[in-house]
């Protein structure tokens, strides 16, 4: 691993302009780029092991890339357990790995710092019309829509840079080759408009509590100590998370989620490795495989997760072949369309039995799709040095004796995307339903994306609303365009709830915004899950029930 | 194929999760209670959904039936100092509808506050030894114990150990009440009055051998217990307590400020003194309950989870108890216990339902003066060993997380974690151990504890015929081994004709229900 993983000239993002800074890791001087996550700077310098597990001493490192998994925790300038995958690098930082705990201390010692109980009174509470939690496509669009109605809006986002998933979404337009969906550009434009509209941003700030009607408690560099903000309405736009497929060795440094790979490549212009294995055959996994190849990494193949109760049918070749075949028409990218066509032809030839699907896989633009192979385990002591793969029978049993070791330095693993709804759940004020088509457990919501409690029945309570809204993938996993349209709808709803929209105009505006969501959904070129319309219909029926 | 980790933070493997499911877990929280999966710094974000998928794959449940973990603040880590400063909800925010999951005042069915633990109400989804599949065969037992917490499962275990025919009914899952929301100190030295302290000491003395006896590492550690004293009044009261308790032979010391600080450097330098005793310690409460229930099951007891009692009826004519082992006297009457999964019969009934005991006992026409009190507890990020002793309010777990809590609130049956509650705990923690100010909190939980009217245990016959015994107490973790021992002896003696069901059993005289009527 080394510095040559940095992408010098990204096909969509162009050449880099950056400020190099020096920091230290375990006492060693290292150069990185100001503002990029600490873990990315270390990764680029060839350092992937960020510490040892506290109980077992096993190596650990960056995995999710979005601040969820805490695998990348390090000590920064004395503060332990900082998530280095999102903490921005600054010049002169002293970063230290964290090791295994001793069983018993040598001596019980007084801690170095002895701070006194805080004497100052709690911070005074500000009131705004709308707090938006999450500064991704949905959240930024919601904030802008609400601010455009004159609402006083605050956006809280965990990251250093606003934009969320937009920041790592760079796809080529399937209809016009050479034209890219440039998420970072869209995010920058939105942020600029928001600043002009007077929206208050809290970057690197996390909402740790949402208390009914409504108090949002926040922490992080962008918040005062102990700060909570009162709001008439809250919009939860926390997006989706990925439940990656576990396999033995998936905690080794060098195994990362496909989401992390995408963030690394398109946001921080860093390839995850020279020789990569992709685990999973869903659109996101295949898109990452293709992007890795485009950016110059060798993709050994895309294989399935190991069979077993943790993977379920995701590990069955039959299911994988059917699901990839479906991509033939859905066409999120030329690569995926191609993959879909090639695989569906193979499947047709094999009468869908999957028995005739070649074990080595079928090459699509240089990437072998090995849909009859699974990963058995990652290999390596301190970091990934290879992977053991095995053949699968058509119904997803590993063939004994078929294990072979492949030489890879990086493994990108995929899994289901599911709505991230914890901020809604903790309020105790939302009714939820499990809707497979929307990605899992989602809040019930009304036509303007207001949520409601079942205490009075979603219909009853919803008629008046509590002021808690949801937008984007937190309401059901869809792409950025749908999320932005949903954000505009929820932003309007929240501004209205806060009394910032003239009632005479509201109905027409909401109807228009709802039509825009439907249009965006129809025209979306990346659909994560089949059955989205049915899922949304389910929601409409249950909201009124 | 080797078993992959499922919970990356706590290093819980697929095999661990599968064995939790085989042991009766049908929800993400059920797996969490049995394995710690989801208790690490990521707060379950990485593993919860995978665990739900595993549960669905291993049981007959659909994905939508597998309930997710209950979400509690903090959604992201924050320091104790920030939390202490966060203060409270404005009072006008309290006038909101109760949370969707608010429990009914008395829930005999799996209470809605624990809806996340409930699984399918018919209980058909569970398999394995601790199960209850389909409806209960209308079978008769010598003893039925209601309540799958530390107290109920210990009584069940002690009966099973003596070869008796016993079933345990749990409305929800094991350790879903107080036993699953406790700081689990094994605490003795500062309890009063002296005879109650002695009962606790008997409980604590059982712990060192209990892991081996039950075949599960209970993570019991006799750390020694300490109480930092900040005012002269506290010092004086402690001195009186010590004089009384030392007379019972328990080793207790009154440490000077300097002695205490050298033994426990994290303590606040503002203390005046501290009490210390080597007999106190702490334990993993989930393992205590699993240990008792699991061992009981392996000795032949039937453990029926997700089995909620609906009615308790004296049962004269039915097929009451079979021949009792010691049996020189066969009772004609017994109990018909109706549940959501059908009925069963028993000769002697034991109610050990914690803070739900009054509502269960009322089904048998008995009043038990117990109220729930709420505690809110914080868990910090894991740290190398740094808190040496168990304190009233602070302990460090074997995983390195420090557990902080001292609240005792009257909140009815509301198990919410509140901003003001969490903030008060953080403020107190920094007062007690100031160097934790910059330590981050990663989890919080809230739980109800049963508090008898006079704060002392109720271990008492409640009806003579058919026989009904009530066992409910505060400090159930410390006391459960000794309660199981003494109560099972009393139950068996009565069943075998050696004692009347009205007479307080030997050693349990102070804990008779009639003390409340007398006042």
Tab-separated table of N, CA, C and O in Angstrom, chain A residues 373-472:
chain	number	residue	atom	x	y	z
A	373	UNK	N	-19.516	-17.944	-6.693
A	373	UNK	CA	-18.394	-18.046	-5.799
A	373	UNK	C	-18.678	-17.176	-4.578
A	373	UNK	O	-19.360	-16.159	-4.694
A	374	UNK	N	-18.158	-17.575	-3.440
A	374	UNK	CA	-18.335	-16.738	-2.255
A	374	UNK	C	-17.000	-16.530	-1.586
A	374	UNK	O	-16.047	-17.284	-1.818
A	375	UNK	N	-16.946	-15.516	-0.775
A	375	UNK	CA	-15.750	-15.349	0.052
A	375	UNK	C	-15.880	-16.276	1.245
A	375	UNK	O	-16.974	-16.463	1.785
A	376	UNK	N	-14.788	-16.907	1.625
A	376	UNK	CA	-14.784	-17.772	2.804
A	376	UNK	C	-14.208	-17.003	3.990
A	376	UNK	O	-14.764	-17.012	5.077
A	377	UNK	N	-13.092	-16.334	3.764
A	377	UNK	CA	-12.545	-15.474	4.815
A	377	UNK	C	-11.489	-14.543	4.237
A	377	UNK	O	-10.935	-14.803	3.162
A	378	UNK	N	-11.249	-13.470	4.969
A	378	UNK	CA	-10.145	-12.584	4.623
A	378	UNK	C	-8.890	-13.156	5.251
A	378	UNK	O	-8.938	-13.737	6.330
A	379	UNK	N	-7.778	-12.978	4.587
A	379	UNK	CA	-6.507	-13.529	5.054
A	379	UNK	C	-5.568	-12.382	5.421
A	379	UNK	O	-5.510	-11.380	4.698
A	380	UNK	N	-4.845	-12.553	6.491
A	380	UNK	CA	-3.870	-11.531	6.889
A	380	UNK	C	-3.760	-11.460	8.398
A	380	UNK	O	-4.721	-11.795	9.093
A	381	UNK	N	-2.598	-11.063	8.890
A	381	UNK	CA	-2.432	-10.944	10.333
A	381	UNK	C	-2.741	-9.526	10.809
A	381	UNK	O	-3.548	-9.309	11.689
A	382	UNK	N	-2.090	-8.561	10.190
A	382	UNK	CA	-2.265	-7.168	10.609
A	382	UNK	C	-3.205	-6.418	9.691
A	382	UNK	O	-3.789	-5.410	10.061
A	383	UNK	N	-3.295	-6.874	8.438
A	383	UNK	CA	-4.195	-6.255	7.469
A	383	UNK	C	-4.432	-7.254	6.356
A	383	UNK	O	-3.820	-8.323	6.333
A	384	UNK	N	-5.338	-6.912	5.432
A	384	UNK	CA	-5.706	-7.858	4.378
A	384	UNK	C	-4.527	-8.133	3.460
A	384	UNK	O	-3.910	-7.206	2.930
A	385	UNK	N	-4.230	-9.437	3.300
A	385	UNK	CA	-3.179	-9.845	2.369
A	385	UNK	C	-3.770	-10.741	1.274
A	385	UNK	O	-3.071	-11.108	0.326
A	386	UNK	N	-4.999	-11.146	1.453
A	386	UNK	CA	-5.607	-12.037	0.478
A	386	UNK	C	-6.994	-12.431	0.942
A	386	UNK	O	-7.492	-11.921	1.958
A	387	UNK	N	-7.614	-13.327	0.183
A	387	UNK	CA	-8.929	-13.811	0.562
A	387	UNK	C	-9.065	-15.245	0.082
A	387	UNK	O	-8.515	-15.611	-0.954
A	388	UNK	N	-9.776	-16.050	0.873
A	388	UNK	CA	-10.094	-17.403	0.429
A	388	UNK	C	-11.499	-17.366	-0.147
A	388	UNK	O	-12.415	-16.823	0.474
A	389	UNK	N	-11.638	-17.891	-1.353
A	389	UNK	CA	-12.964	-17.960	-1.976
A	389	UNK	C	-13.295	-19.412	-2.262
A	389	UNK	O	-12.404	-20.259	-2.356
A	390	UNK	N	-14.585	-19.706	-2.388
A	390	UNK	CA	-15.010	-21.085	-2.670
A	390	UNK	C	-16.159	-21.058	-3.662
A	390	UNK	O	-16.882	-20.055	-3.770
A	391	UNK	N	-16.330	-22.166	-4.364
A	391	UNK	CA	-17.455	-22.271	-5.293
A	391	UNK	C	-18.735	-22.539	-4.512
A	391	UNK	O	-18.716	-23.075	-3.412
A	392	UNK	N	-19.829	-22.153	-5.138
A	392	UNK	CA	-21.141	-22.377	-4.529
A	392	UNK	C	-21.961	-23.282	-5.429
A	392	UNK	O	-21.850	-23.226	-6.659
A	393	UNK	N	-22.799	-24.097	-4.813
A	393	UNK	CA	-23.792	-24.811	-5.618
A	393	UNK	C	-24.893	-23.809	-5.971
A	393	UNK	O	-24.951	-22.703	-5.417
A	394	UNK	N	-25.763	-24.201	-6.877
A	394	UNK	CA	-26.788	-23.269	-7.362
A	394	UNK	C	-27.656	-22.743	-6.233
A	394	UNK	O	-28.081	-21.593	-6.241
A	395	UNK	N	-27.908	-23.590	-5.242
A	395	UNK	CA	-28.771	-23.123	-4.158
A	395	UNK	C	-27.952	-22.591	-2.984
A	395	UNK	O	-28.448	-22.478	-1.861
A	396	UNK	N	-26.677	-22.291	-3.241
A	396	UNK	CA	-25.937	-21.526	-2.246
A	396	UNK	C	-25.262	-22.320	-1.160
A	396	UNK	O	-25.189	-21.877	-0.024
A	397	UNK	N	-24.765	-23.495	-1.462
A	397	UNK	CA	-23.939	-24.226	-0.488
A	397	UNK	C	-22.492	-24.162	-0.977
A	397	UNK	O	-22.229	-24.350	-2.160
A	398	UNK	N	-21.561	-23.935	-0.053
A	398	UNK	CA	-20.157	-23.905	-0.445
A	398	UNK	C	-19.716	-25.324	-0.805
A	398	UNK	O	-20.051	-26.281	-0.115
A	399	UNK	N	-18.981	-25.442	-1.904
A	399	UNK	CA	-18.501	-26.757	-2.331
A	399	UNK	C	-17.211	-27.059	-1.575
A	399	UNK	O	-16.232	-26.314	-1.704
A	400	UNK	N	-17.211	-28.131	-0.806
A	400	UNK	CA	-16.014	-28.424	-0.002
A	400	UNK	C	-14.854	-28.799	-0.926
A	400	UNK	O	-15.037	-29.479	-1.929
A	401	UNK	N	-13.699	-28.333	-0.544
A	401	UNK	CA	-12.510	-28.627	-1.345
A	401	UNK	C	-12.291	-27.660	-2.488
A	401	UNK	O	-11.286	-27.732	-3.183
A	402	UNK	N	-13.226	-26.721	-2.659
A	402	UNK	CA	-13.072	-25.791	-3.784
A	402	UNK	C	-12.391	-24.486	-3.375
A	402	UNK	O	-12.264	-23.573	-4.179
A	403	UNK	N	-11.956	-24.410	-2.121
A	403	UNK	CA	-11.367	-23.156	-1.651
A	403	UNK	C	-10.056	-22.842	-2.367
A	403	UNK	O	-9.213	-23.724	-2.540
A	404	UNK	N	-9.931	-21.592	-2.784
A	404	UNK	CA	-8.647	-21.133	-3.308
A	404	UNK	C	-8.355	-19.767	-2.701
A	404	UNK	O	-9.272	-19.037	-2.318
A	405	UNK	N	-7.087	-19.465	-2.610
A	405	UNK	CA	-6.695	-18.168	-2.047
A	405	UNK	C	-6.396	-17.210	-3.186
A	405	UNK	O	-5.691	-17.567	-4.137
A	406	UNK	N	-6.975	-16.022	-3.115
A	406	UNK	CA	-6.661	-15.015	-4.127
A	406	UNK	C	-5.841	-13.908	-3.461
A	406	UNK	O	-5.995	-13.612	-2.283
A	407	UNK	N	-4.989	-13.332	-4.269
A	407	UNK	CA	-4.042	-12.354	-3.764
A	407	UNK	C	-4.656	-10.964	-3.941
A	407	UNK	O	-4.676	-10.428	-5.042
A	408	UNK	N	-5.214	-10.419	-2.865
A	408	UNK	CA	-5.790	-9.074	-2.931
A	408	UNK	C	-5.278	-8.262	-1.741
A	408	UNK	O	-4.863	-8.827	-0.730
A	409	UNK	N	-5.284	-6.961	-1.873
A	409	UNK	CA	-4.872	-6.126	-0.740
A	409	UNK	C	-6.044	-5.352	-0.153
A	409	UNK	O	-5.884	-4.593	0.792
A	410	UNK	N	-7.223	-5.563	-0.732
A	410	UNK	CA	-8.361	-4.787	-0.257
A	410	UNK	C	-9.649	-5.546	-0.583
A	410	UNK	O	-9.750	-6.172	-1.637
A	411	UNK	N	-10.589	-5.523	0.348
A	411	UNK	CA	-11.868	-6.195	0.131
A	411	UNK	C	-12.974	-5.180	0.412
A	411	UNK	O	-12.990	-4.548	1.472
A	412	UNK	N	-13.877	-5.001	-0.556
A	412	UNK	CA	-14.992	-4.060	-0.383
A	412	UNK	C	-16.264	-4.875	-0.243
A	412	UNK	O	-16.621	-5.616	-1.162
A	413	UNK	N	-16.933	-4.729	0.882
A	413	UNK	CA	-18.097	-5.581	1.144
A	413	UNK	C	-19.382	-4.764	1.138
A	413	UNK	O	-19.434	-3.644	1.646
A	414	UNK	N	-20.400	-5.362	0.539
A	414	UNK	CA	-21.688	-4.684	0.418
A	414	UNK	C	-22.715	-5.279	1.373
A	414	UNK	O	-22.408	-6.190	2.134
A	415	UNK	N	-23.913	-4.794	1.312
A	415	UNK	CA	-24.994	-5.281	2.165
A	415	UNK	C	-26.204	-4.407	1.962
A	415	UNK	O	-26.161	-3.446	1.202
A	416	UNK	N	-27.284	-4.733	2.657
A	416	UNK	CA	-28.520	-3.935	2.488
A	416	UNK	C	-28.332	-2.511	2.953
A	416	UNK	O	-27.751	-2.276	3.997
A	417	UNK	N	-28.937	-1.619	2.214
A	417	UNK	CA	-29.091	-0.260	2.728
A	417	UNK	C	-30.411	-0.215	3.485
A	417	UNK	O	-31.408	-0.761	3.034
A	418	UNK	N	-30.392	0.406	4.636
A	418	UNK	CA	-31.639	0.500	5.393
A	418	UNK	C	-31.784	1.898	5.974
A	418	UNK	O	-30.795	2.575	6.246
A	419	UNK	N	-33.028	2.350	6.143
A	419	UNK	CA	-33.273	3.714	6.643
A	419	UNK	C	-32.734	3.892	8.054
A	419	UNK	O	-32.885	3.013	8.898
A	420	UNK	N	-32.104	4.997	8.277
A	420	UNK	CA	-31.513	5.295	9.584
A	420	UNK	C	-32.509	6.162	10.360
A	420	UNK	O	-32.659	7.343	10.070
A	421	UNK	N	-33.177	5.576	11.296
A	421	UNK	CA	-34.333	6.245	11.908
A	421	UNK	C	-34.209	6.434	13.414
A	421	UNK	O	-35.181	6.751	14.086
A	422	UNK	N	-33.001	6.268	13.946
A	422	UNK	CA	-32.881	6.281	15.407
A	422	UNK	C	-33.343	7.604	16.028
A	422	UNK	O	-33.903	7.617	17.108
A	423	UNK	N	-33.124	8.719	15.303
A	423	UNK	CA	-33.542	10.014	15.862
A	423	UNK	C	-35.066	10.081	15.982
A	423	UNK	O	-35.600	10.739	16.865
A	424	UNK	N	-35.766	9.403	15.064
A	424	UNK	CA	-37.227	9.350	15.160
A	424	UNK	C	-37.651	8.370	16.250
A	424	UNK	O	-38.560	8.638	17.033
A	425	UNK	N	-36.961	7.224	16.304
A	425	UNK	CA	-37.337	6.195	17.279
A	425	UNK	C	-37.223	6.709	18.710
A	425	UNK	O	-38.049	6.402	19.546
A	426	UNK	N	-36.157	7.479	18.978
A	426	UNK	CA	-35.942	7.836	20.380
A	426	UNK	C	-37.000	8.792	20.909
A	426	UNK	O	-37.200	8.880	22.109
A	427	UNK	N	-37.703	9.476	20.022
A	427	UNK	CA	-38.718	10.407	20.511
A	427	UNK	C	-39.918	9.683	21.097
A	427	UNK	O	-40.663	10.245	21.883
A	428	UNK	N	-40.116	8.431	20.662
A	428	UNK	CA	-41.298	7.711	21.120
A	428	UNK	C	-42.587	8.294	20.556
A	428	UNK	O	-43.671	7.976	21.017
A	429	UNK	N	-42.481	9.163	19.573
A	429	UNK	CA	-43.666	9.866	19.072
A	429	UNK	C	-44.059	9.433	17.652
A	429	UNK	O	-44.927	10.045	17.039
A	430	UNK	N	-43.387	8.414	17.120
A	430	UNK	CA	-43.695	7.977	15.753
A	430	UNK	C	-44.180	6.541	15.748
A	430	UNK	O	-43.601	5.697	16.421
A	431	UNK	N	-45.169	6.286	14.933
A	431	UNK	CA	-45.535	4.911	14.654
A	431	UNK	C	-44.644	4.419	13.518
A	431	UNK	O	-44.326	5.178	12.605
A	432	UNK	N	-44.246	3.165	13.596
A	432	UNK	CA	-43.365	2.590	12.593
A	432	UNK	C	-44.006	1.390	11.917
A	432	UNK	O	-44.907	0.768	12.464
A	433	UNK	N	-43.512	1.098	10.727
A	433	UNK	CA	-43.928	-0.132	10.057
A	433	UNK	C	-42.695	-0.725	9.405
A	433	UNK	O	-41.754	-0.011	9.064
A	434	UNK	N	-42.718	-2.048	9.261
A	434	UNK	CA	-41.624	-2.695	8.541
A	434	UNK	C	-42.077	-2.863	7.096
A	434	UNK	O	-43.037	-3.570	6.811
A	435	UNK	N	-41.440	-2.165	6.191
A	435	UNK	CA	-41.820	-2.218	4.773
A	435	UNK	C	-40.582	-2.634	3.979
A	435	UNK	O	-39.674	-1.839	3.756
A	436	UNK	N	-40.551	-3.892	3.605
A	436	UNK	CA	-39.371	-4.439	2.930
A	436	UNK	C	-38.993	-3.581	1.722
A	436	UNK	O	-37.821	-3.288	1.485
A	437	UNK	N	-40.012	-3.161	0.976
A	437	UNK	CA	-39.739	-2.425	-0.259
A	437	UNK	C	-39.029	-1.090	0.009
A	437	UNK	O	-38.354	-0.562	-0.872
A	438	UNK	N	-39.185	-0.559	1.214
A	438	UNK	CA	-38.558	0.727	1.522
A	438	UNK	C	-37.235	0.535	2.266
A	438	UNK	O	-36.585	1.497	2.642
A	439	UNK	N	-36.867	-0.707	2.492
A	439	UNK	CA	-35.570	-0.970	3.093
A	439	UNK	C	-35.652	-1.415	4.540
A	439	UNK	O	-34.627	-1.680	5.154
A	440	UNK	N	-36.847	-1.501	5.097
A	440	UNK	CA	-36.951	-1.974	6.482
A	440	UNK	C	-37.915	-1.157	7.301
A	440	UNK	O	-38.988	-0.759	6.830
A	441	UNK	N	-37.501	-0.873	8.512
A	441	UNK	CA	-38.381	-0.194	9.460
A	441	UNK	C	-38.392	1.299	9.153
A	441	UNK	O	-37.351	1.959	9.188
A	442	UNK	N	-39.567	1.801	8.856
A	442	UNK	CA	-39.717	3.217	8.505
A	442	UNK	C	-40.853	3.821	9.317
A	442	UNK	O	-41.789	3.129	9.705
A	443	UNK	N	-40.791	5.131	9.562
A	443	UNK	CA	-41.904	5.775	10.260
A	443	UNK	C	-43.098	5.881	9.307
A	443	UNK	O	-42.917	6.046	8.097
A	444	UNK	N	-44.274	5.792	9.865
A	444	UNK	CA	-45.442	6.121	9.043
A	444	UNK	C	-45.447	7.634	8.870
A	444	UNK	O	-45.138	8.379	9.791
A	445	UNK	N	-45.754	8.061	7.655
A	445	UNK	CA	-45.769	9.496	7.422
A	445	UNK	C	-46.896	9.874	6.475
A	445	UNK	O	-47.412	9.041	5.730
A	446	UNK	N	-47.256	11.137	6.528
A	446	UNK	CA	-48.379	11.634	5.739
A	446	UNK	C	-47.924	12.241	4.438
A	446	UNK	O	-46.748	12.196	4.088
A	447	UNK	N	-48.862	12.839	3.708
A	447	UNK	CA	-48.573	13.361	2.368
A	447	UNK	C	-47.483	14.434	2.363
A	447	UNK	O	-46.800	14.595	1.358
A	448	UNK	N	-47.317	15.166	3.442
A	448	UNK	CA	-46.232	16.149	3.475
A	448	UNK	C	-45.047	15.659	4.303
A	448	UNK	O	-44.232	16.454	4.747
A	449	UNK	N	-44.988	14.333	4.489
A	449	UNK	CA	-43.868	13.688	5.199
A	449	UNK	C	-43.854	13.971	6.696
A	449	UNK	O	-42.830	13.811	7.357
A	450	UNK	N	-44.999	14.379	7.245
A	450	UNK	CA	-45.075	14.473	8.701
A	450	UNK	C	-45.233	13.070	9.274
A	450	UNK	O	-45.872	12.218	8.670
A	451	UNK	N	-44.621	12.829	10.424
A	451	UNK	CA	-44.812	11.547	11.092
A	451	UNK	C	-45.933	11.707	12.104
A	451	UNK	O	-46.407	12.817	12.345
A	452	UNK	N	-46.330	10.609	12.701
A	452	UNK	CA	-47.380	10.694	13.704
A	452	UNK	C	-47.301	9.523	14.652
A	452	UNK	O	-46.711	8.498	14.336
A	453	UNK	N	-47.880	9.694	15.809
A	453	UNK	CA	-47.841	8.609	16.782
A	453	UNK	C	-49.093	7.779	16.642
A	453	UNK	O	-50.130	8.249	16.205
A	454	UNK	N	-48.998	6.557	17.052
A	454	UNK	CA	-50.175	5.707	16.970
A	454	UNK	C	-51.052	5.921	18.192
A	454	UNK	O	-52.094	5.336	18.302
A	455	UNK	N	-50.575	6.767	19.114
A	455	UNK	CA	-51.372	6.980	20.316
A	455	UNK	C	-52.772	7.447	19.941
A	455	UNK	O	-53.769	6.972	20.451
A	456	UNK	N	-52.844	8.367	19.012
A	456	UNK	CA	-54.153	8.802	18.559
A	456	UNK	C	-54.463	8.232	17.185
A	456	UNK	O	-55.392	8.679	16.529
A	457	UNK	N	-53.681	7.286	16.732
A	457	UNK	CA	-53.827	6.774	15.368
A	457	UNK	C	-53.120	7.736	14.441
A	457	UNK	O	-53.255	8.952	14.595
A	458	UNK	N	-52.312	7.208	13.520
A	458	UNK	CA	-51.541	8.092	12.640
A	458	UNK	C	-52.432	9.106	11.940
A	458	UNK	O	-52.082	10.268	11.798
A	459	UNK	N	-53.610	8.662	11.550
A	459	UNK	CA	-54.525	9.557	10.855
A	459	UNK	C	-54.922	10.728	11.724
A	459	UNK	O	-54.758	11.890	11.360
A	460	UNK	N	-55.376	10.416	12.927
A	460	UNK	CA	-55.876	11.469	13.817
A	460	UNK	C	-54.782	12.459	14.182
A	460	UNK	O	-54.896	13.645	14.017
A	461	UNK	N	-53.706	11.862	14.703
A	461	UNK	CA	-52.629	12.705	15.165
A	461	UNK	C	-52.026	13.460	14.000
A	461	UNK	O	-51.667	14.629	14.112
A	462	UNK	N	-51.951	12.763	12.854
A	462	UNK	CA	-51.345	13.362	11.679
A	462	UNK	C	-52.122	14.562	11.170
A	462	UNK	O	-51.545	15.481	10.600
A	463	UNK	N	-53.411	14.544	11.397
A	463	UNK	CA	-54.225	15.648	10.906
A	463	UNK	C	-53.703	16.967	11.446
A	463	UNK	O	-53.692	17.985	10.776
A	464	UNK	N	-53.228	16.885	12.677
A	464	UNK	CA	-52.745	18.108	13.277
A	464	UNK	C	-51.213	18.094	13.305
A	464	UNK	O	-50.570	19.109	13.112
A	465	UNK	N	-50.656	16.919	13.471
A	465	UNK	CA	-49.210	16.777	13.368
A	465	UNK	C	-48.505	17.184	14.626
A	465	UNK	O	-48.997	17.973	15.421
A	466	UNK	N	-47.332	16.608	14.816
A	466	UNK	CA	-46.552	16.945	15.999
A	466	UNK	C	-45.403	17.854	15.624
A	466	UNK	O	-44.711	18.365	16.489
A	467	UNK	N	-45.174	18.039	14.319
A	467	UNK	CA	-44.053	18.859	13.899
A	467	UNK	C	-42.787	18.062	13.656
A	467	UNK	O	-41.730	18.633	13.449
A	468	UNK	N	-42.887	16.734	13.681
A	468	UNK	CA	-41.721	15.889	13.418
A	468	UNK	C	-41.857	15.307	12.008
A	468	UNK	O	-42.796	14.570	11.719
A	469	UNK	N	-40.915	15.674	11.154
A	469	UNK	CA	-40.983	15.274	9.746
A	469	UNK	C	-39.823	14.346	9.407
A	469	UNK	O	-38.808	14.317	10.099
A	470	UNK	N	-39.972	13.618	8.307
A	470	UNK	CA	-38.902	12.756	7.828
A	470	UNK	C	-38.722	13.038	6.340
A	470	UNK	O	-39.685	13.400	5.655
A	471	UNK	N	-37.496	12.928	5.854
A	471	UNK	CA	-37.280	13.127	4.414
A	471	UNK	C	-36.072	12.329	3.969
A	471	UNK	O	-35.166	12.063	4.761
A	472	UNK	N	-36.074	11.949	2.726
A	472	UNK	CA	-34.941	11.227	2.147
A	472	UNK	C	-34.962	9.763	2.524
A	472	UNK	O	-36.007	9.207	2.874
